Amino acid sequence: MTTAAHRQQLQEFLKGHRVILGPMAGVSDEAMRSLCLAQGADMTYTEMVSSKALSFANEKTRNLLRLAPGEKKVAVQLFGHEPETMAKEAAWVEEFLGDKLAYLDINMGCPARKICGKGDGSALMKDPELAAEIVSKMEHAVDHAVTVKFRRGFFEGEETAVEFAKRMEQAGAAACAVHGRYAQQMYHGKSDFTVIGRVKTAISIPVVGNGDICSGVDAARMFEETRCDSVMIARAAEGNPWIFAQIKAKLQGVEPAPFPTAEQRIDMARTHAELLTHREGRNICRMRKHAMWYMTGLPGASAARGRINECVTLDDFNQVFDELLEKVAQYQKERES
């Protein structure tokens, strides 16, 4: 398939997939994805996958490609900085997932030091020629569209997103996802929506807006202000898969459901923990961070955090959740008296 065909295919695909769960290392596994899909996410990304680890046939890395039950399509985000390795492993991913693969994305936005320090992630924004070579080689190696996710720029105060986006388009990218912070900001400060609008104006391929979408109002504002094709939600979905239902309601002009009650939040946490028990290995321990996100702001949550860090079984988590709900009920009773 030609680059033009990839672009047309992806453009049509994104028209029906406007609200997306973004890739998050150690978070967006198939358990998390299944909950977000149930709440209205149009599609999801896997956790970011190391092309180098795939080249060594690392089984733990390959497990990141497992699909959630009923998951029709998934985008896979690869990271690395070696063009040949990236292209070869992209082709392997395409063969492995078959028609379940939506498209392949290249991580050029992760600001984590352990990623950037190896020349991966947002470090590629400092070397547009190498970044373009990776896009070109991957695009020619696969029959699916190749996209790129990057930030406003690498160095704080030096916006390079527009020129970088143009270079990625020239290299064959079928779409760009833009996060409105600089890499050096990490996740501090505010995401600037206007840079997404500038990228959208500068290129002809679809643009996905990302950063600080924490509500339906935020998503609607990003669409309106930037004219982006889709929006991507990441950290705001941690402990809050309902955000997708809220965004969908806002975009459809209907009244969103009330914010979930303490009971609903804990019920979702129980479901999440149960789903993690079906993954291979000690994946239930991943629930520790998810549990803390679900409990945020609830009466007794601070005291429960220490207990959560000691949980190693589903029963352990459920016991903490039971005790937390008792504290919530007691708190509500005291307020009413």
Coordinates of C-alpha atoms in Angstrom, one line a residue:
M1 CA 0.0 0.0 0.0
T2 CA 1.3 3.5 -0.9
T3 CA 1.9 6.3 1.6
A4 CA -1.1 8.2 0.1
A5 CA -3.3 5.1 0.6
H6 CA -2.1 4.7 4.2
R7 CA -3.0 8.3 4.9
Q8 CA -6.4 8.1 3.3
Q9 CA -7.2 4.9 5.2
L10 CA -6.1 6.4 8.6
Q11 CA -8.0 9.6 8.0
E12 CA -11.2 7.7 7.4
F13 CA -10.4 5.5 10.5
L14 CA -10.0 8.5 12.8
K15 CA -13.3 9.9 11.8
G16 CA -14.9 7.1 13.8
H17 CA -12.3 7.0 16.5
R18 CA -12.1 10.5 17.9
V19 CA -11.6 9.7 21.6
I20 CA -8.5 7.6 22.3
L21 CA -6.8 6.1 25.3
G22 CA -3.1 6.9 25.0
P23 CA -0.1 4.6 25.6
M24 CA 1.2 4.5 29.2
A25 CA 4.0 2.3 30.4
G26 CA 2.9 0.0 33.1
V27 CA -0.6 1.3 33.0
S28 CA -2.5 0.7 29.6
D29 CA -2.4 -3.1 29.6
E30 CA -5.4 -5.1 28.4
A31 CA -7.1 -4.8 31.8
M32 CA -7.0 -1.0 31.8
R33 CA -7.9 -0.9 28.1
S34 CA -11.0 -3.1 28.5
L35 CA -12.4 -0.8 31.3
C36 CA -11.8 2.3 29.2
L37 CA -13.4 0.7 26.1
A38 CA -16.5 -0.2 28.2
Q39 CA -16.8 3.4 29.2
G40 CA -16.7 4.8 25.7
A41 CA -13.1 5.0 24.5
D42 CA -13.2 4.6 20.7
M43 CA -9.8 2.9 20.6
T44 CA -6.7 2.3 22.7
Y45 CA -2.9 2.0 22.5
T46 CA -0.8 -0.7 24.0
E47 CA 1.8 0.3 26.5
M48 CA 4.9 1.5 24.6
V49 CA 6.9 -1.4 23.3
S50 CA 10.7 -1.5 23.0
S51 CA 11.8 -2.4 19.5
K52 CA 15.1 -3.6 20.8
A53 CA 13.5 -5.9 23.3
L54 CA 11.3 -7.3 20.6
S55 CA 14.4 -8.0 18.5
F56 CA 15.7 -10.3 21.3
A57 CA 12.3 -12.1 21.3
N58 CA 11.7 -11.0 24.8
E59 CA 8.6 -12.8 26.0
K60 CA 7.7 -10.2 28.6
T61 CA 7.8 -7.5 25.9
R62 CA 5.7 -9.6 23.5
N63 CA 3.1 -10.0 26.3
L64 CA 2.5 -6.2 26.0
L65 CA 0.7 -6.9 22.7
R66 CA -2.0 -9.1 24.2
L67 CA -5.5 -7.8 23.4
A68 CA -8.3 -7.2 25.8
P69 CA -11.4 -9.5 25.4
G70 CA -13.5 -8.1 22.5
E71 CA -10.8 -5.6 21.5
K72 CA -11.3 -5.1 17.8
K73 CA -8.4 -2.8 17.0
V74 CA -5.4 -1.6 18.9
A75 CA -2.6 0.9 18.0
V76 CA 0.9 -0.3 18.9
Q77 CA 3.5 2.3 20.0
L78 CA 7.1 1.3 19.4
F79 CA 10.1 3.1 20.9
G80 CA 13.8 3.0 19.9
H81 CA 16.3 4.9 17.8
E82 CA 17.7 2.3 15.4
P83 CA 15.8 2.6 12.0
E84 CA 16.5 -0.9 10.8
T85 CA 15.5 -2.5 14.1
M86 CA 12.3 -0.3 14.3
A87 CA 11.3 -1.3 10.8
K88 CA 12.0 -5.0 11.3
E89 CA 10.1 -5.2 14.5
A90 CA 7.2 -3.1 13.1
A91 CA 6.8 -5.7 10.4
W92 CA 6.8 -8.5 13.0
V93 CA 4.1 -6.7 15.1
E94 CA 2.0 -6.3 12.0
E95 CA 2.3 -10.1 11.2
F96 CA 1.7 -11.0 14.9
L97 CA -1.5 -8.9 15.3
G98 CA -2.9 -9.2 11.8
D99 CA -6.2 -7.4 11.3
K100 CA -6.4 -6.5 15.0
L101 CA -3.7 -3.8 14.4
A102 CA -5.1 -0.3 13.7
Y103 CA -1.8 1.4 13.0
L104 CA 1.8 1.6 14.3
D105 CA 3.0 4.6 16.3
I106 CA 6.5 5.8 17.0
N107 CA 7.2 7.2 20.5
M108 CA 9.0 10.5 20.1
G109 CA 7.4 12.1 23.1
C110 CA 8.3 10.2 26.2
P111 CA 10.3 12.5 28.5
A112 CA 11.5 9.9 31.0
R113 CA 15.3 10.1 31.6
K114 CA 15.7 6.3 31.3
I115 CA 14.2 6.5 27.8
C116 CA 15.7 9.8 26.5
G117 CA 19.1 8.9 27.9
K118 CA 19.3 6.1 25.4
G119 CA 18.3 8.4 22.5
D120 CA 14.7 7.1 22.4
G121 CA 11.4 8.9 23.0
S122 CA 11.5 12.7 23.0
A123 CA 15.3 12.7 22.5
L124 CA 14.5 12.0 18.8
M125 CA 13.1 15.6 18.6
K126 CA 16.7 16.8 18.9
D127 CA 17.6 14.8 15.7
P128 CA 14.9 15.3 13.1
E129 CA 16.9 13.6 10.4
L130 CA 17.2 10.4 12.4
A131 CA 13.5 10.6 13.4
A132 CA 12.6 11.0 9.7
E133 CA 14.7 8.0 8.7
I134 CA 12.9 5.9 11.3
V135 CA 9.5 7.0 9.9
S136 CA 10.5 6.3 6.3
K137 CA 12.0 2.9 7.0
M138 CA 9.0 1.8 9.1
E139 CA 6.5 3.1 6.5
H140 CA 8.1 1.1 3.8
A141 CA 8.3 -2.0 5.9
V142 CA 4.6 -2.4 6.8
D143 CA 1.2 -2.4 5.2
H144 CA -0.3 -0.2 8.0
A145 CA -0.2 3.5 8.6
V146 CA 2.7 4.8 10.6
T147 CA 2.1 7.7 13.0
V148 CA 4.3 9.8 15.3
K149 CA 3.7 11.1 18.8
F150 CA 5.8 14.0 20.0
R151 CA 5.9 17.1 22.1
R152 CA 5.9 20.9 21.7
G153 CA 9.7 20.7 21.6
F154 CA 12.5 19.2 23.6
F155 CA 14.1 22.2 25.3
E156 CA 11.7 24.3 27.4
G157 CA 11.0 27.5 25.5
E158 CA 12.2 26.2 22.1
E159 CA 9.1 25.2 20.2
T160 CA 10.0 23.0 17.3
A161 CA 6.7 21.0 16.9
V162 CA 5.6 22.7 13.7
E163 CA 8.8 22.1 11.8
F164 CA 9.1 18.6 13.3
A165 CA 5.6 17.8 12.2
K166 CA 6.4 18.9 8.6
R167 CA 9.5 16.8 8.6
M168 CA 7.6 13.7 9.8
E169 CA 4.9 14.3 7.1
Q170 CA 7.6 14.5 4.4
A171 CA 9.1 11.2 5.7
G172 CA 5.8 9.4 5.3
A173 CA 3.9 9.7 8.6
A174 CA 0.1 9.3 8.2
A175 CA -0.8 11.3 11.3
C176 CA 0.8 13.2 14.2
A177 CA -0.1 13.2 17.9
V178 CA 1.0 16.3 19.7
H179 CA 1.4 16.8 23.4
G180 CA 1.4 20.5 24.4
R181 CA 4.3 20.4 26.8
Y182 CA 8.1 20.5 26.2
A183 CA 10.0 17.4 27.1
Q184 CA 12.0 19.2 29.7
Q185 CA 8.7 20.1 31.5
M186 CA 8.0 16.4 32.0
Y187 CA 4.4 16.5 33.3
H188 CA 4.7 19.9 35.1
G189 CA 3.1 23.1 34.1
K190 CA 0.2 23.4 31.7
S191 CA -0.2 21.8 28.3
D192 CA -0.5 24.5 25.6
F193 CA -3.4 23.7 23.3
T194 CA -2.3 26.4 20.8
V195 CA 0.7 24.5 19.6
I196 CA -1.6 21.7 18.5
G197 CA -3.6 24.2 16.4
R198 CA -0.4 25.5 14.8
V199 CA 0.6 22.0 13.9
K200 CA -2.8 21.3 12.5
T201 CA -2.6 24.4 10.3
A202 CA 0.9 23.5 9.0
I203 CA 0.4 19.9 7.8
S204 CA -2.2 18.1 5.8
I205 CA -2.3 14.8 7.7
P206 CA -4.5 14.2 10.7
V207 CA -3.5 15.6 14.1
V208 CA -4.4 14.0 17.5
G209 CA -4.4 16.5 20.4
N210 CA -3.0 15.4 23.7
G211 CA -2.2 16.9 27.2
D212 CA -4.4 18.1 30.0
I213 CA -7.7 16.7 28.8
C214 CA -9.3 16.0 32.1
S215 CA -13.0 16.4 31.3
G216 CA -15.5 16.6 28.6
V217 CA -15.2 20.4 28.6
D218 CA -11.4 20.1 28.0
A219 CA -11.9 17.7 25.1
A220 CA -14.6 20.0 23.5
R221 CA -12.3 23.0 23.9
M222 CA -9.4 21.2 22.3
F223 CA -11.5 20.2 19.3
E224 CA -12.8 23.7 19.0
E225 CA -9.6 25.6 19.5
T226 CA -7.2 23.4 17.6
R227 CA -9.5 21.7 15.0
C228 CA -7.6 18.5 15.7
D229 CA -9.0 15.2 14.3
S230 CA -9.0 13.2 17.6
V231 CA -8.1 13.7 21.2
M232 CA -5.9 11.4 23.3
I233 CA -6.4 10.9 27.0
A234 CA -3.7 9.4 29.2
R235 CA -3.1 10.2 32.8
A236 CA -6.6 11.6 33.3
A237 CA -7.9 8.1 32.8
E238 CA -5.9 6.7 35.7
G239 CA -8.4 5.6 38.3
N240 CA -11.1 7.3 36.1
P241 CA -12.2 5.3 33.1
W242 CA -15.5 7.2 33.3
I243 CA -13.8 10.2 31.7
F244 CA -14.5 8.6 28.3
A245 CA -18.2 8.5 28.9
Q246 CA -18.1 12.1 30.2
I247 CA -16.3 13.3 27.0
K248 CA -18.6 11.4 24.7
A249 CA -21.6 12.9 26.5
K250 CA -20.2 16.4 26.1
L251 CA -19.4 15.9 22.4
Q252 CA -22.9 14.5 21.8
G253 CA -24.6 17.4 23.6
V254 CA -26.2 15.2 26.3
E255 CA -26.1 15.5 30.0
P256 CA -23.2 13.4 31.4
A257 CA -23.7 11.0 34.3
P258 CA -22.9 12.3 37.7
F259 CA -19.3 11.8 38.9
P260 CA -19.1 8.2 40.3
T261 CA -19.9 7.6 43.9
A262 CA -17.4 6.1 46.3
E263 CA -19.2 2.7 45.9
Q264 CA -18.9 2.9 42.1
R265 CA -15.3 3.8 42.3
I266 CA -14.5 0.9 44.6
D267 CA -16.6 -1.5 42.5
M268 CA -14.6 -0.5 39.4
A269 CA -11.3 -1.0 41.4
R270 CA -12.5 -4.5 42.3
T271 CA -13.2 -5.3 38.7
H272 CA -9.8 -3.9 37.7
A273 CA -8.1 -6.1 40.3
E274 CA -10.0 -9.1 39.1
L275 CA -9.0 -8.5 35.5
L276 CA -5.3 -8.3 36.5
T277 CA -5.5 -11.7 38.2
H278 CA -6.0 -13.2 34.7
R279 CA -2.7 -11.9 33.4
E280 CA 0.4 -14.1 33.7
G281 CA 3.0 -13.3 36.4
R282 CA 2.6 -11.1 39.5
N283 CA 0.4 -8.6 37.7
I284 CA -2.0 -8.2 40.6
C285 CA 0.8 -6.0 42.2
R286 CA 0.2 -3.5 39.4
M287 CA -3.1 -2.9 41.1
R288 CA -1.4 -1.0 43.9
K289 CA -1.0 2.2 41.9
H290 CA -4.4 1.8 40.3
A291 CA -6.0 1.3 43.7
M292 CA -4.5 4.5 45.0
W293 CA -5.8 6.4 41.9
Y294 CA -9.3 5.0 42.4
M295 CA -9.3 6.0 46.1
T296 CA -8.0 9.5 45.7
G297 CA -10.0 12.0 47.8
L298 CA -12.1 9.4 49.6
P299 CA -12.3 9.5 53.4
G300 CA -9.7 7.1 54.8
A301 CA -7.7 6.9 51.6
S302 CA -4.5 8.2 53.1
A303 CA -4.5 5.6 55.9
A304 CA -5.4 2.9 53.3
R305 CA -2.3 3.6 51.1
G306 CA 0.1 1.9 53.4
R307 CA -2.1 -1.2 53.4
I308 CA -2.4 -1.2 49.6
N309 CA 1.4 -1.3 49.3
E310 CA 1.4 -4.6 51.1
C311 CA -1.4 -6.3 49.0
V312 CA -0.3 -9.3 47.0
T313 CA -3.6 -11.1 46.3
L314 CA -7.1 -10.2 45.2
D315 CA -8.4 -11.0 48.7
D316 CA -5.9 -8.5 50.1
F317 CA -7.2 -5.7 47.9
N318 CA -10.8 -6.5 48.5
Q319 CA -10.2 -6.4 52.3
V320 CA -8.7 -3.0 52.1
F321 CA -11.6 -1.9 49.8
D322 CA -14.2 -3.2 52.3
E323 CA -12.5 -1.3 55.2
L324 CA -12.4 1.8 53.1
L325 CA -16.1 1.7 52.3
E326 CA -16.8 1.3 56.0
K327 CA -14.9 4.5 56.6
V328 CA -16.7 6.3 53.8
A329 CA -20.1 5.2 55.3
Q330 CA -19.1 6.3 58.7
Y331 CA -17.9 9.7 57.4
Q332 CA -21.2 10.2 55.5
K333 CA -23.2 9.2 58.6
E334 CA -21.3 11.7 60.8
R335 CA -21.9 14.5 58.2
E336 CA -25.6 13.8 58.2
S337 CA -25.9 13.7 62.0

